mmCIF file of C-alpha atoms in Angstrom:
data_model
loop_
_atom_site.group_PDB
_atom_site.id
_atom_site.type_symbol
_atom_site.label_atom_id
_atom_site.label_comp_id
_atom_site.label_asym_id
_atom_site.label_seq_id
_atom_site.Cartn_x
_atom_site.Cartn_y
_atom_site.Cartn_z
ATOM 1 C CA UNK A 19 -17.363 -8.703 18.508
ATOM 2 C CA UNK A 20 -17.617 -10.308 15.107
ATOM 3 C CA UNK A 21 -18.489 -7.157 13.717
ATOM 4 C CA UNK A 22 -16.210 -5.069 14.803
ATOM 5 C CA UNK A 23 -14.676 -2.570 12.314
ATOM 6 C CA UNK A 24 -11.531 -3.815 10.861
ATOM 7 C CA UNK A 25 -8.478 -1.910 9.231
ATOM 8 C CA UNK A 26 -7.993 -4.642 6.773
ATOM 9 C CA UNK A 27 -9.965 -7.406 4.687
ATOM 10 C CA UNK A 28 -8.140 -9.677 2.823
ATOM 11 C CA UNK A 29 -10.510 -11.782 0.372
ATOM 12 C CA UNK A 30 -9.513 -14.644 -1.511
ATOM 13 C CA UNK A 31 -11.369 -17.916 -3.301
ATOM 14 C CA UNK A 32 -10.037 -20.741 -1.094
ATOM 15 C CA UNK A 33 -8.185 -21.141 2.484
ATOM 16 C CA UNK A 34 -4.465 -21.091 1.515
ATOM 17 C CA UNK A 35 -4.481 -18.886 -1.341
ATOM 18 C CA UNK A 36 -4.131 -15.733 1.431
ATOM 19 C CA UNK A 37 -1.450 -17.869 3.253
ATOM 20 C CA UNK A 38 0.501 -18.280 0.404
ATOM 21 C CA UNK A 39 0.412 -14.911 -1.738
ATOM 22 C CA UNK A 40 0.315 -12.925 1.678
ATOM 23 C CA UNK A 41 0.234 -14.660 4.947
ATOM 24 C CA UNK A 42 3.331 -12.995 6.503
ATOM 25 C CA UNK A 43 2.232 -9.281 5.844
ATOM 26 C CA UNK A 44 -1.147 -10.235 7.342
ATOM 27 C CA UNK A 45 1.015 -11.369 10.492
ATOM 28 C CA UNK A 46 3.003 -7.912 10.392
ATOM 29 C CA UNK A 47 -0.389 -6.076 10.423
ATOM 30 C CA UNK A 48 -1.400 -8.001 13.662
ATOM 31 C CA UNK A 49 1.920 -7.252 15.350
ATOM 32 C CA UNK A 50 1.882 -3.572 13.831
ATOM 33 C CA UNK A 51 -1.756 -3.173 15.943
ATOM 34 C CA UNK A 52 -4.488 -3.637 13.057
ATOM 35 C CA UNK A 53 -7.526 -5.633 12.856
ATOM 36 C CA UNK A 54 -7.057 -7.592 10.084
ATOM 37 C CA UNK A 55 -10.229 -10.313 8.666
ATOM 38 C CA UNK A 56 -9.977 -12.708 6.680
ATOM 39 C CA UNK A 57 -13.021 -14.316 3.949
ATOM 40 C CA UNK A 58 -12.332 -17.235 2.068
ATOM 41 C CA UNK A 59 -14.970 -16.960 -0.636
ATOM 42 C CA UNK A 60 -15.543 -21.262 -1.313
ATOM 43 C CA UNK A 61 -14.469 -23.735 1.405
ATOM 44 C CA UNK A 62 -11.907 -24.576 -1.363
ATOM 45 C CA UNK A 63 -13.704 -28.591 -1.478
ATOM 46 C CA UNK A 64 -14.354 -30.874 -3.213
ATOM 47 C CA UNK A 65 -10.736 -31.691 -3.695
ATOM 48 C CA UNK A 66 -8.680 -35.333 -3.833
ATOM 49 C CA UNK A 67 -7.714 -35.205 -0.287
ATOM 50 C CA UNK A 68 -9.907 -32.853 1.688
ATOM 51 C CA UNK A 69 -13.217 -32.335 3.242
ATOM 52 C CA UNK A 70 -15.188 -29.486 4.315
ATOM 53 C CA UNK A 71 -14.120 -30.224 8.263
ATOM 54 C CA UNK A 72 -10.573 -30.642 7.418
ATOM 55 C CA UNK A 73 -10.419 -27.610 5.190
ATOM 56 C CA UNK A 74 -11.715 -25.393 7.907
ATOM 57 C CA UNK A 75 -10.158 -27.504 11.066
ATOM 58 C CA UNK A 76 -6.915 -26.459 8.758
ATOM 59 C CA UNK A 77 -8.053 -22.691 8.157
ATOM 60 C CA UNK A 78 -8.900 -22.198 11.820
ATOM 61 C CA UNK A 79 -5.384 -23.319 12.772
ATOM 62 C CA UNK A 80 -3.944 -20.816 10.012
ATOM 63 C CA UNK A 81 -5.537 -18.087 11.851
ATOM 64 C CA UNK A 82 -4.222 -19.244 15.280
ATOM 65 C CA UNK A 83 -0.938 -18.735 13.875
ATOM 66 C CA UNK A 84 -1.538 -15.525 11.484
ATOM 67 C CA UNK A 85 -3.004 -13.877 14.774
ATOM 68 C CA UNK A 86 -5.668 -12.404 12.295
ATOM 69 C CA UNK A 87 -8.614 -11.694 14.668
ATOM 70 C CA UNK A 88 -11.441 -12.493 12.347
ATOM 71 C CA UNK A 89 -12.085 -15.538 9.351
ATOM 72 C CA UNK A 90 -15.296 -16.014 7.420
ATOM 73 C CA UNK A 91 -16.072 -18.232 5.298
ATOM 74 C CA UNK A 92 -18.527 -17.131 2.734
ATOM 75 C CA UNK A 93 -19.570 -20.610 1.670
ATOM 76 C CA UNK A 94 -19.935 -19.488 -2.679
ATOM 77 C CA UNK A 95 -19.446 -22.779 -4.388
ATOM 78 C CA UNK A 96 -15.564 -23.985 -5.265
ATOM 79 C CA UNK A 97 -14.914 -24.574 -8.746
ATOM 80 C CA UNK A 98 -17.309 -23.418 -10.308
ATOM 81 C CA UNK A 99 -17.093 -19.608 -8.322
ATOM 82 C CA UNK A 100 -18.486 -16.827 -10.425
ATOM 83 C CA UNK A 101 -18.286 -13.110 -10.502
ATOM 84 C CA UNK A 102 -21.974 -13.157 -9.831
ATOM 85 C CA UNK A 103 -24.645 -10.277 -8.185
ATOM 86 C CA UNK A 104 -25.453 -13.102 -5.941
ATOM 87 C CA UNK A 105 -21.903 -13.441 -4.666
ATOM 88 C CA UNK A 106 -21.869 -9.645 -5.154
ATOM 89 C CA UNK A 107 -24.052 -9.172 -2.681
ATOM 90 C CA UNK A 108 -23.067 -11.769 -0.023
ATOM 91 C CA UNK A 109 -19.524 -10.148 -0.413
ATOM 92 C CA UNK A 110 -20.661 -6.315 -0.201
ATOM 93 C CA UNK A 111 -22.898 -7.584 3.441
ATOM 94 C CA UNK A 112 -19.472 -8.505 4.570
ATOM 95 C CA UNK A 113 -17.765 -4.938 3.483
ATOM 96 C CA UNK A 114 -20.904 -3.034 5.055
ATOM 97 C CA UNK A 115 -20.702 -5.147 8.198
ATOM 98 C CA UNK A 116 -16.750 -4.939 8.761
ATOM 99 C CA UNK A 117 -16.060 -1.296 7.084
ATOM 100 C CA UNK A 118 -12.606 -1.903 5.992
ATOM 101 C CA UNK A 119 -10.172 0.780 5.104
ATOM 102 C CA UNK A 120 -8.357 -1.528 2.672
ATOM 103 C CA UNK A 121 -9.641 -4.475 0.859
ATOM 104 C CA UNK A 122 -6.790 -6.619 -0.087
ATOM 105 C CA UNK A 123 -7.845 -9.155 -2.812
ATOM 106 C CA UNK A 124 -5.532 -11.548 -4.779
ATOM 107 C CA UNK A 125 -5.115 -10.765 -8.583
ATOM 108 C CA UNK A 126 -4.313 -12.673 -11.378
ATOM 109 C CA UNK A 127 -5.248 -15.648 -14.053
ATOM 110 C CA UNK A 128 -4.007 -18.790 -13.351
ATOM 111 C CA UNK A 129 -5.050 -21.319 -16.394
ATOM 112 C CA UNK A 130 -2.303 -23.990 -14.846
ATOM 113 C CA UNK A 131 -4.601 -24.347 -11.230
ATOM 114 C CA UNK A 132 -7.839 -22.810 -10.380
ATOM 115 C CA UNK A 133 -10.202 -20.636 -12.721
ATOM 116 C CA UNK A 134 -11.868 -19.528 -9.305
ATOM 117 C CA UNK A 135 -8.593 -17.645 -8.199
ATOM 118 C CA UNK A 136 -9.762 -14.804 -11.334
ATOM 119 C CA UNK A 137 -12.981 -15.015 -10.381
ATOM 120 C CA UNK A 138 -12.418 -13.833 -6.887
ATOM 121 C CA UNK A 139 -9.945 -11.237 -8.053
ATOM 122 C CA UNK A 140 -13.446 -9.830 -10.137
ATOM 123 C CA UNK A 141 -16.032 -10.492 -7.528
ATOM 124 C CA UNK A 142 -13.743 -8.671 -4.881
ATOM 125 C CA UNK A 143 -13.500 -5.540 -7.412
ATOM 126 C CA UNK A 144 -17.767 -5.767 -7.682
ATOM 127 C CA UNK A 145 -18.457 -6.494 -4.388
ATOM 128 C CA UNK A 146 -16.371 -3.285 -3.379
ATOM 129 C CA UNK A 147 -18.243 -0.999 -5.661
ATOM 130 C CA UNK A 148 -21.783 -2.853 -4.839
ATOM 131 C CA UNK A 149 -21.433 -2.135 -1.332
ATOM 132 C CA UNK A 150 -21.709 1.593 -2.171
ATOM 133 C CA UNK A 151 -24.700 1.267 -3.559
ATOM 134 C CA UNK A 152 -27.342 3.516 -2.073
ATOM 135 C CA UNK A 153 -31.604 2.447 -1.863
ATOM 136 C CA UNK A 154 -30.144 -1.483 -2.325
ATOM 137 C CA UNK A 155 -30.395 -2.119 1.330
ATOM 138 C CA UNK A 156 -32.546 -4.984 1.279
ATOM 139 C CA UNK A 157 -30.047 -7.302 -1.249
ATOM 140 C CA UNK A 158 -27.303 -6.645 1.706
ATOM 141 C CA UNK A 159 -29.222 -8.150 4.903
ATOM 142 C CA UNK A 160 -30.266 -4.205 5.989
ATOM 143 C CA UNK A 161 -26.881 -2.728 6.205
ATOM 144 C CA UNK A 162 -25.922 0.484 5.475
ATOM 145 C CA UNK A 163 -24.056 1.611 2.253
ATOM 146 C CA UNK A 164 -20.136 1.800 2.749
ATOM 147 C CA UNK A 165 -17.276 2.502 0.354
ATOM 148 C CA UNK A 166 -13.979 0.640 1.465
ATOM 149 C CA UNK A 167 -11.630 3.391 0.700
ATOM 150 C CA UNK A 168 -8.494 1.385 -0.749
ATOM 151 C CA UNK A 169 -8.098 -1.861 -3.192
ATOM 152 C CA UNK A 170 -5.177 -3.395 -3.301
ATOM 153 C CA UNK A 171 -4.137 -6.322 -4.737
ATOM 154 C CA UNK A 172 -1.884 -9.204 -3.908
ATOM 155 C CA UNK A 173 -1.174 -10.811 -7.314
ATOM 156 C CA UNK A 174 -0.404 -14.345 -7.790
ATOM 157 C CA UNK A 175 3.398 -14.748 -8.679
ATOM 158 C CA UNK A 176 2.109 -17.604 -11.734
ATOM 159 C CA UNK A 177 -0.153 -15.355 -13.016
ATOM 160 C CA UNK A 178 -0.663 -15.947 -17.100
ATOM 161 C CA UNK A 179 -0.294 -12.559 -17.833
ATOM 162 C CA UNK A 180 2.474 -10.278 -17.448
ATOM 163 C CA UNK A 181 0.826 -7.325 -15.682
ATOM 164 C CA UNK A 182 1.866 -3.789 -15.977
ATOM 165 C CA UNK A 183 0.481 -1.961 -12.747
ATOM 166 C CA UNK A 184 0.127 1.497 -12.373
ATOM 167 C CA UNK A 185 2.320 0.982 -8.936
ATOM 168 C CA UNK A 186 3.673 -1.869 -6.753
ATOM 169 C CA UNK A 187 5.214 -1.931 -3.684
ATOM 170 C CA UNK A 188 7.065 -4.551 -1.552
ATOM 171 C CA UNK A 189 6.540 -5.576 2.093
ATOM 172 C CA UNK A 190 9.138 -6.600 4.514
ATOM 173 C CA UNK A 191 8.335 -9.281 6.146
ATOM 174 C CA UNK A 192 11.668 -10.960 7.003
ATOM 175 C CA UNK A 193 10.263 -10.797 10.638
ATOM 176 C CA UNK A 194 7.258 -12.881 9.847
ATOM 177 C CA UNK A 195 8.013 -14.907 6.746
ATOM 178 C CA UNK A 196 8.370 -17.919 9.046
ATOM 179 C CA UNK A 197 4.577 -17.580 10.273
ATOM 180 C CA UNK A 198 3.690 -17.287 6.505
ATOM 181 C CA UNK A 199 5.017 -21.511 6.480
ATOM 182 C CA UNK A 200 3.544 -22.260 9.452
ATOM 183 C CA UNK A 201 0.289 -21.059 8.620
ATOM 184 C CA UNK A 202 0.720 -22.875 4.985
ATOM 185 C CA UNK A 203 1.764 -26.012 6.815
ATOM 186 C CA UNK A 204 -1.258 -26.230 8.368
ATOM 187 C CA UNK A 205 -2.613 -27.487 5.061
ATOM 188 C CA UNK A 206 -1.956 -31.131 5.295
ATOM 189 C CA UNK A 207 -4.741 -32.069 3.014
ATOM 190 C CA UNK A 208 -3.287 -30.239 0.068
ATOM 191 C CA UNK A 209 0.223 -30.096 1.163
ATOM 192 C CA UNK A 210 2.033 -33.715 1.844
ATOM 193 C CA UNK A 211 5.846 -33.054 3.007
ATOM 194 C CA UNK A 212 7.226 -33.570 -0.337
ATOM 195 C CA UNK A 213 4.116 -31.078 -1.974
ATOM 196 C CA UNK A 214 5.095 -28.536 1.015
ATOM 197 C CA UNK A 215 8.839 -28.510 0.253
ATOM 198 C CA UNK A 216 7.984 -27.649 -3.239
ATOM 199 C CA UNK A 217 6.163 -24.917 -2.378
ATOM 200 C CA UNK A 218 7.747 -23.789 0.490
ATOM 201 C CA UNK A 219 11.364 -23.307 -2.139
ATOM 202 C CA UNK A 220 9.053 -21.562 -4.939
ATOM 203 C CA UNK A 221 7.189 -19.014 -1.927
ATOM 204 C CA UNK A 222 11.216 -18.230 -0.672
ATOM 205 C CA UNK A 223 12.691 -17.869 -3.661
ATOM 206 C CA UNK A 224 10.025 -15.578 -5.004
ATOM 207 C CA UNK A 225 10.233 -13.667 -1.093
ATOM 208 C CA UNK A 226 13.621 -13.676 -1.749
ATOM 209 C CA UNK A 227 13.484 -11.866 -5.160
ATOM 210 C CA UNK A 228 10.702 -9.658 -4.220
ATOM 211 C CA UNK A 229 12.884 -8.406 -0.649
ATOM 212 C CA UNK A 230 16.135 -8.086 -2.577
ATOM 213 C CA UNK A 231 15.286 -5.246 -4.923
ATOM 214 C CA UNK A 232 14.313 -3.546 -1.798
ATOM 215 C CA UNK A 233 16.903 -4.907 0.793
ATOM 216 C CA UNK A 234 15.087 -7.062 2.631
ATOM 217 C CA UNK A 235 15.853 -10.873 3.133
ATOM 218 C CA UNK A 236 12.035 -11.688 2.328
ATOM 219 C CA UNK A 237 9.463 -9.483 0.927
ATOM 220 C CA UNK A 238 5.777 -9.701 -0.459
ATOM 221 C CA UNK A 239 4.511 -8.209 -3.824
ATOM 222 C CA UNK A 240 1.449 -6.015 -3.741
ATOM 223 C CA UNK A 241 -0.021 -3.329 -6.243
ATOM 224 C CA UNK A 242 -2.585 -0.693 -6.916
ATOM 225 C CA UNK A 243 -5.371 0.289 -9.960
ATOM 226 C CA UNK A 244 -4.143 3.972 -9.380
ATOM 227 C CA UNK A 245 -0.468 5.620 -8.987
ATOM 228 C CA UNK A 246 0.743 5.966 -5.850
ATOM 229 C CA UNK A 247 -0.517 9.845 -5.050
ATOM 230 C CA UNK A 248 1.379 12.349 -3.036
ATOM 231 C CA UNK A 249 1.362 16.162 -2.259
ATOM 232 C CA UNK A 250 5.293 16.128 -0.796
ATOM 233 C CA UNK A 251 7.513 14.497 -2.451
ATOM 234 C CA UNK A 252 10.101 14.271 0.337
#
């Protein structure tokens, strides 16, 4: 079951990072009929007010309420998490195993919290391209070369950079945006009340922004390495 094929794999450095740039178009693929996964590269710990049981006692519950059918957590090192072959190939096993059509990995420097968050964004590029790699069997536990066909990326609204895309597109997710606080709510170790009403205004107002240019009441950010190909207009 674990290893069923999934439509979607969202990737990310630490539980809560998916939650927060994401979490409510995750929940819309659920109720839409996909089989969505989740990997949390690092278990996010060693931080002030966490542990490794909490953080994943917290993730689990994040799941529960996401309704995404699979998490995994790779176990790479927080901190200090590297675009490495090593985590390379532990990432590309995961690709082969699950066969994604779209691997959705979160994008972006972010100098003002963790170095690991562009890290992941460049292991999740690698690890998509290594797990193509033909007569490298061995280095991904016997599994069977697969290209996910997609990439697309969820960047981080505090990103360092201002990023021009080739494309974007926005989400509505006005039916699920309240999951999206649920599932960051289950975070008590890194989110106190007073830290979670701070973040919960900054995550609407930027919902808010991204929906309104579309006309939606809440909306989440996502772009592409390509332009958005068509053979019809219309």
């Amino acid at each position: 079951m674990e290893h069923e094929k999934l439509d979607i794999l969202a990737v990310a450095p630490h539980p809560d990072d998916l939650e927060i740039t994401c979490g409510a178009t995750l929940a819309k693929l659920v109720k839409q009929g996909y089989r969505v996964g989740i990997i949390d590269l690092t278990s996010g710990e060693p931080t002030p007010r966490g542990t490794e049981e909490i953080r994943k006692r917290e993730a689990e519950a994040a799941r529960q309420i996401l309704g995404v059918q699979v998490r995994i957590n790779l176990g790479l090192p927080n901190r200090v998490l590297m675009d490495s072959p090593e985590g390379r190939f532990a990432l590309g096993t995961e690709l082969r195993r699950f066969q994604p059509k779209v691997l959705l990995t979160v994008a972006g420097r972010t100098p003002a919290a963790s170095p690991d968050h562009h890290q992941g964004h460049l292991l999740a590029e690698a690890s998509r391209f290594y797990s193509q790699l033909t007569k490298w069997d061995d280095r991904f536990g016997g599994t069977s070369a697969y290209r996910v066909p997609y990439l697309v990326y969820a960047p981080f609204p505090f990103d360092a950079e201002q990023r021009i895309w080739h494309s974007t597109f926005v989400i509505d997710v006005s039916d699920t945006f309240e999951q999206k606080l649920a599932a960051i709510r289950c975070y008590e170790s890194q989110f106190d009340p007073a830290r979670f009403e701070m973040v919960k205004h900054f995550i609407s107002g930027q919902a808010a922004a991204d929906g309104a240019r579309c006309g939606f009441k809440y909306g989440e950010r996502f772009a592409l390495p390509h332009p958005v190909g068509a053979s019809d207009l219309v």
